[in-house]
Amino acid sequence: MQAGFFAQAAVAGGKRDRTQAALLDAAIEVIARKGMEAAKISDMTDAAGLANGTFYNHFQTKDDILKKVAIKIAFEVSRRLDMEMAEIEDGPMRMVTATTRFVNLMLDSPDWAAVLLDSKALVAERPKEAFQFLAADLERCVEQGAIDEEIDQFTLEQVVALIRTGIESQLKNGRDADLTRRLCLNILRMLGMTRAKVIRVIEKYESALPTSLSLVPNTD
């Protein structure tokens, strides 16, 4: 995702929308640079080119803006993936596709990844809001009989934790297609699918990709 994403999205909105978007973009920049704990409200307003008092017209506290920006990032990325997968009906295939693309988008957008990784406690308070499209895909898996698991907050938090770990590991150690493959495998196996069935889904997904995008490393 490009820098200044929310400001660009709000360009046709009113002054309040544009100011709030500028603060959200500034929060992403500051968190990526300093971390969530060290980030200050004054850092965000300075980065946005706004007065400190302006902040309180939009947010009550630092946690308030951090929670909002983290949820908006998770929602926006998930919404885009959901639109891209409009023609995919199979629940497990949607899970493999979305998980792989989500991880790759975060690796391509380390500032956004930094916010999500640093805000797990905040996002955990409202997981279905932040990850409503993931929850819908899990429910689809249940409806299609692919998995037999209650999709409650606990289940959703487990899946999100695995995805977060996969992103964090690859940000630290470098992009690893095999690790992403294992991530997809572990998520669906945790939810009750057999290894053989998950492998078939992953292989079907990979067969539609250009060789350079396959989850399986080329060992030739």
Short mmCIF file of C-alpha atoms in Angstrom, two decimals:
data_model
loop_
_atom_site.label_atom_id
_atom_site.label_comp_id
_atom_site.label_asym_id
_atom_site.label_seq_id
_atom_site.Cartn_x
_atom_site.Cartn_y
_atom_site.Cartn_z
CA MET A 1 0.00 0.00 0.00
CA GLN A 2 1.30 3.42 -0.89
CA ALA A 3 2.29 6.14 1.59
CA GLY A 4 -0.50 8.61 2.23
CA PHE A 5 -3.14 6.00 1.38
CA PHE A 6 -5.89 7.35 3.64
CA ALA A 7 -5.29 10.95 2.59
CA GLN A 8 -5.63 9.95 -1.06
CA ALA A 9 -8.80 8.00 -0.31
CA ALA A 10 -10.30 11.04 1.45
CA VAL A 11 -9.31 13.63 -1.16
CA ALA A 12 -12.91 14.06 -2.30
CA GLY A 13 -14.27 14.20 1.25
CA GLY A 14 -14.87 17.11 3.55
CA LYS A 15 -12.25 18.94 5.57
CA ARG A 16 -12.86 16.78 8.66
CA ASP A 17 -12.42 13.58 6.67
CA ARG A 18 -9.21 14.86 5.07
CA THR A 19 -7.76 15.96 8.42
CA GLN A 20 -8.55 12.64 10.08
CA ALA A 21 -7.02 10.78 7.13
CA ALA A 22 -3.85 12.87 7.41
CA LEU A 23 -3.60 11.93 11.09
CA LEU A 24 -4.07 8.24 10.29
CA ASP A 25 -1.31 8.33 7.66
CA ALA A 26 0.93 10.20 10.09
CA ALA A 27 0.28 7.59 12.79
CA ILE A 28 1.38 4.83 10.40
CA GLU A 29 4.58 6.71 9.59
CA VAL A 30 5.41 7.38 13.24
CA ILE A 31 4.64 3.84 14.45
CA ALA A 32 6.77 2.34 11.68
CA ARG A 33 9.65 4.59 12.67
CA LYS A 34 9.40 4.62 16.48
CA GLY A 35 7.11 1.77 17.52
CA MET A 36 3.71 2.05 19.17
CA GLU A 37 4.94 2.53 22.73
CA ALA A 38 7.35 5.32 21.86
CA ALA A 39 4.98 7.10 19.47
CA LYS A 40 3.62 10.38 20.82
CA ILE A 41 0.63 12.43 19.80
CA SER A 42 2.95 15.35 19.07
CA ASP A 43 4.95 13.13 16.71
CA MET A 44 1.77 12.38 14.77
CA THR A 45 0.57 15.97 14.55
CA ASP A 46 4.06 17.12 13.52
CA ALA A 47 4.16 14.46 10.77
CA ALA A 48 0.70 15.55 9.60
CA GLY A 49 1.62 19.24 9.71
CA LEU A 50 -1.19 19.95 12.18
CA ALA A 51 -1.49 21.64 15.56
CA ASN A 52 -1.65 19.40 18.64
CA GLY A 53 -5.13 20.65 19.48
CA THR A 54 -6.43 19.42 16.13
CA PHE A 55 -5.77 15.85 17.21
CA TYR A 56 -8.39 16.05 19.97
CA ASN A 57 -11.08 17.12 17.52
CA HIS A 58 -10.81 13.61 16.05
CA PHE A 59 -9.42 11.26 18.71
CA GLN A 60 -9.54 11.18 22.49
CA THR A 61 -6.26 9.41 23.25
CA LYS A 62 -3.21 7.86 21.57
CA ASP A 63 -4.74 4.40 21.98
CA ASP A 64 -7.86 5.67 20.23
CA ILE A 65 -6.01 6.58 17.02
CA LEU A 66 -3.77 3.51 17.19
CA LYS A 67 -6.79 1.23 17.48
CA LYS A 68 -8.57 2.98 14.63
CA VAL A 69 -5.60 2.89 12.25
CA ALA A 70 -4.90 -0.79 12.97
CA ILE A 71 -8.53 -1.80 12.40
CA LYS A 72 -8.74 0.32 9.24
CA ILE A 73 -5.59 -1.32 7.83
CA ALA A 74 -6.85 -4.84 8.56
CA PHE A 75 -10.27 -3.97 7.15
CA GLU A 76 -8.99 -2.23 4.02
CA VAL A 77 -6.58 -4.99 3.03
CA SER A 78 -9.17 -7.68 3.73
CA ARG A 79 -11.84 -5.78 1.78
CA ARG A 80 -9.58 -5.55 -1.25
CA LEU A 81 -8.78 -9.24 -1.08
CA ASP A 82 -12.46 -10.09 -0.78
CA MET A 83 -13.19 -8.08 -3.94
CA GLU A 84 -10.38 -9.86 -5.80
CA MET A 85 -11.81 -13.24 -4.75
CA ALA A 86 -15.39 -12.49 -5.84
CA GLU A 87 -15.43 -15.48 -8.21
CA ILE A 88 -13.98 -17.98 -5.72
CA GLU A 89 -16.77 -19.97 -4.03
CA ASP A 90 -14.78 -22.68 -2.26
CA GLY A 91 -14.12 -21.77 1.38
CA PRO A 92 -10.71 -23.46 1.84
CA MET A 93 -9.51 -22.02 -1.49
CA ARG A 94 -10.54 -18.56 -0.31
CA MET A 95 -8.60 -19.12 2.94
CA VAL A 96 -5.42 -20.16 1.10
CA THR A 97 -5.75 -17.33 -1.43
CA ALA A 98 -6.50 -14.63 1.13
CA THR A 99 -3.84 -15.77 3.60
CA THR A 100 -1.14 -15.87 0.93
CA ARG A 101 -2.06 -12.52 -0.56
CA PHE A 102 -2.46 -10.89 2.86
CA VAL A 103 1.01 -12.01 3.92
CA ASN A 104 2.55 -10.81 0.66
CA LEU A 105 0.79 -7.44 0.86
CA MET A 106 2.13 -6.92 4.38
CA LEU A 107 5.65 -7.86 3.29
CA ASP A 108 5.33 -5.33 0.46
CA SER A 109 3.99 -2.69 2.90
CA PRO A 110 6.22 -2.91 6.00
CA ASP A 111 4.83 0.32 7.50
CA TRP A 112 1.33 -1.17 7.54
CA ALA A 113 2.71 -4.47 8.84
CA ALA A 114 4.45 -2.62 11.67
CA VAL A 115 1.13 -1.17 12.81
CA LEU A 116 -0.66 -4.53 12.76
CA LEU A 117 2.16 -6.36 14.53
CA ASP A 118 2.43 -3.66 17.19
CA SER A 119 -1.30 -3.40 17.84
CA LYS A 120 -2.36 -6.98 18.57
CA ALA A 121 -3.77 -6.10 22.01
CA LEU A 122 -5.84 -3.26 20.57
CA VAL A 123 -7.18 -5.22 17.60
CA ALA A 124 -7.93 -8.24 19.82
CA GLU A 125 -10.64 -6.17 21.53
CA ARG A 126 -12.64 -6.04 18.27
CA PRO A 127 -11.41 -8.91 16.06
CA LYS A 128 -14.64 -9.38 14.08
CA GLU A 129 -14.62 -5.72 13.10
CA ALA A 130 -10.98 -5.82 12.00
CA PHE A 131 -11.18 -9.23 10.34
CA GLN A 132 -14.82 -9.53 9.29
CA PHE A 133 -13.93 -10.89 5.85
CA LEU A 134 -11.74 -13.59 7.40
CA ALA A 135 -14.60 -14.50 9.73
CA ALA A 136 -16.96 -14.73 6.73
CA ASP A 137 -14.58 -17.08 4.89
CA LEU A 138 -14.28 -19.29 7.96
CA GLU A 139 -18.06 -19.41 8.25
CA ARG A 140 -18.22 -20.36 4.57
CA CYS A 141 -15.85 -23.28 5.28
CA VAL A 142 -18.22 -24.45 8.02
CA GLU A 143 -21.31 -24.10 5.81
CA GLN A 144 -19.63 -26.11 3.04
CA GLY A 145 -18.67 -28.87 5.47
CA ALA A 146 -14.93 -28.35 5.00
CA ILE A 147 -14.34 -27.72 8.69
CA ASP A 148 -16.29 -28.44 11.87
CA GLU A 149 -15.32 -25.65 14.23
CA GLU A 150 -17.28 -22.92 15.96
CA ILE A 151 -16.14 -19.57 14.54
CA ASP A 152 -16.12 -17.51 17.72
CA GLN A 153 -13.72 -14.86 18.96
CA PHE A 154 -11.30 -17.46 20.31
CA THR A 155 -11.05 -19.27 16.97
CA LEU A 156 -10.62 -16.01 15.09
CA GLU A 157 -7.87 -14.88 17.46
CA GLN A 158 -6.03 -18.19 16.93
CA VAL A 159 -6.08 -17.80 13.14
CA VAL A 160 -5.03 -14.15 13.32
CA ALA A 161 -2.18 -15.05 15.69
CA LEU A 162 -0.83 -17.61 13.21
CA ILE A 163 -1.01 -15.11 10.34
CA ARG A 164 0.70 -12.46 12.45
CA THR A 165 3.50 -14.90 13.33
CA GLY A 166 3.99 -15.76 9.64
CA ILE A 167 4.30 -12.08 8.73
CA GLU A 168 6.60 -11.27 11.63
CA SER A 169 8.94 -14.16 10.84
CA GLN A 170 9.26 -13.16 7.18
CA LEU A 171 9.79 -9.48 7.96
CA LYS A 172 12.64 -10.55 10.20
CA ASN A 173 14.18 -13.32 8.10
CA GLY A 174 13.11 -12.54 4.56
CA ARG A 175 10.27 -13.62 2.30
CA ASP A 176 9.79 -17.38 2.46
CA ALA A 177 7.21 -18.98 0.16
CA ASP A 178 7.51 -22.32 1.95
CA LEU A 179 6.73 -20.72 5.30
CA THR A 180 3.59 -19.13 3.82
CA ARG A 181 2.62 -22.57 2.51
CA ARG A 182 3.08 -24.05 5.98
CA LEU A 183 1.03 -21.20 7.42
CA CYS A 184 -1.93 -22.03 5.15
CA LEU A 185 -1.52 -25.71 5.98
CA ASN A 186 -1.40 -25.13 9.74
CA ILE A 187 -4.43 -22.84 9.79
CA LEU A 188 -6.70 -25.28 7.97
CA ARG A 189 -5.36 -28.32 9.83
CA MET A 190 -5.96 -26.51 13.14
CA LEU A 191 -9.57 -26.06 12.02
CA GLY A 192 -9.99 -29.79 11.34
CA MET A 193 -9.09 -30.42 7.70
CA THR A 194 -6.78 -33.35 6.98
CA ARG A 195 -3.27 -32.69 5.73
CA ALA A 196 -4.02 -34.42 2.42
CA LYS A 197 -7.09 -32.26 1.76
CA VAL A 198 -5.25 -29.04 2.57
CA ILE A 199 -2.34 -30.00 0.33
CA ARG A 200 -4.78 -30.55 -2.52
CA VAL A 201 -6.24 -27.08 -2.02
CA ILE A 202 -2.78 -25.49 -1.91
CA GLU A 203 -1.66 -27.36 -5.02
CA LYS A 204 -4.80 -26.28 -6.86
CA TYR A 205 -4.12 -22.67 -5.86
CA GLU A 206 -0.49 -22.93 -6.95
CA SER A 207 -1.36 -24.50 -10.27
CA ALA A 208 -3.12 -21.31 -11.29
CA LEU A 209 -0.12 -19.12 -10.45
CA PRO A 210 2.81 -18.14 -12.67
CA THR A 211 5.86 -20.20 -11.66
CA SER A 212 7.50 -17.14 -10.11
CA LEU A 213 4.55 -16.73 -7.73
CA SER A 214 4.21 -20.34 -6.60
CA LEU A 215 4.22 -21.02 -2.88
CA VAL A 216 6.52 -23.95 -3.49
CA PRO A 217 10.20 -22.93 -3.85
CA ASN A 218 11.75 -23.89 -7.16
CA THR A 219 14.46 -26.47 -6.42
CA ASP A 220 15.64 -26.99 -10.00
#
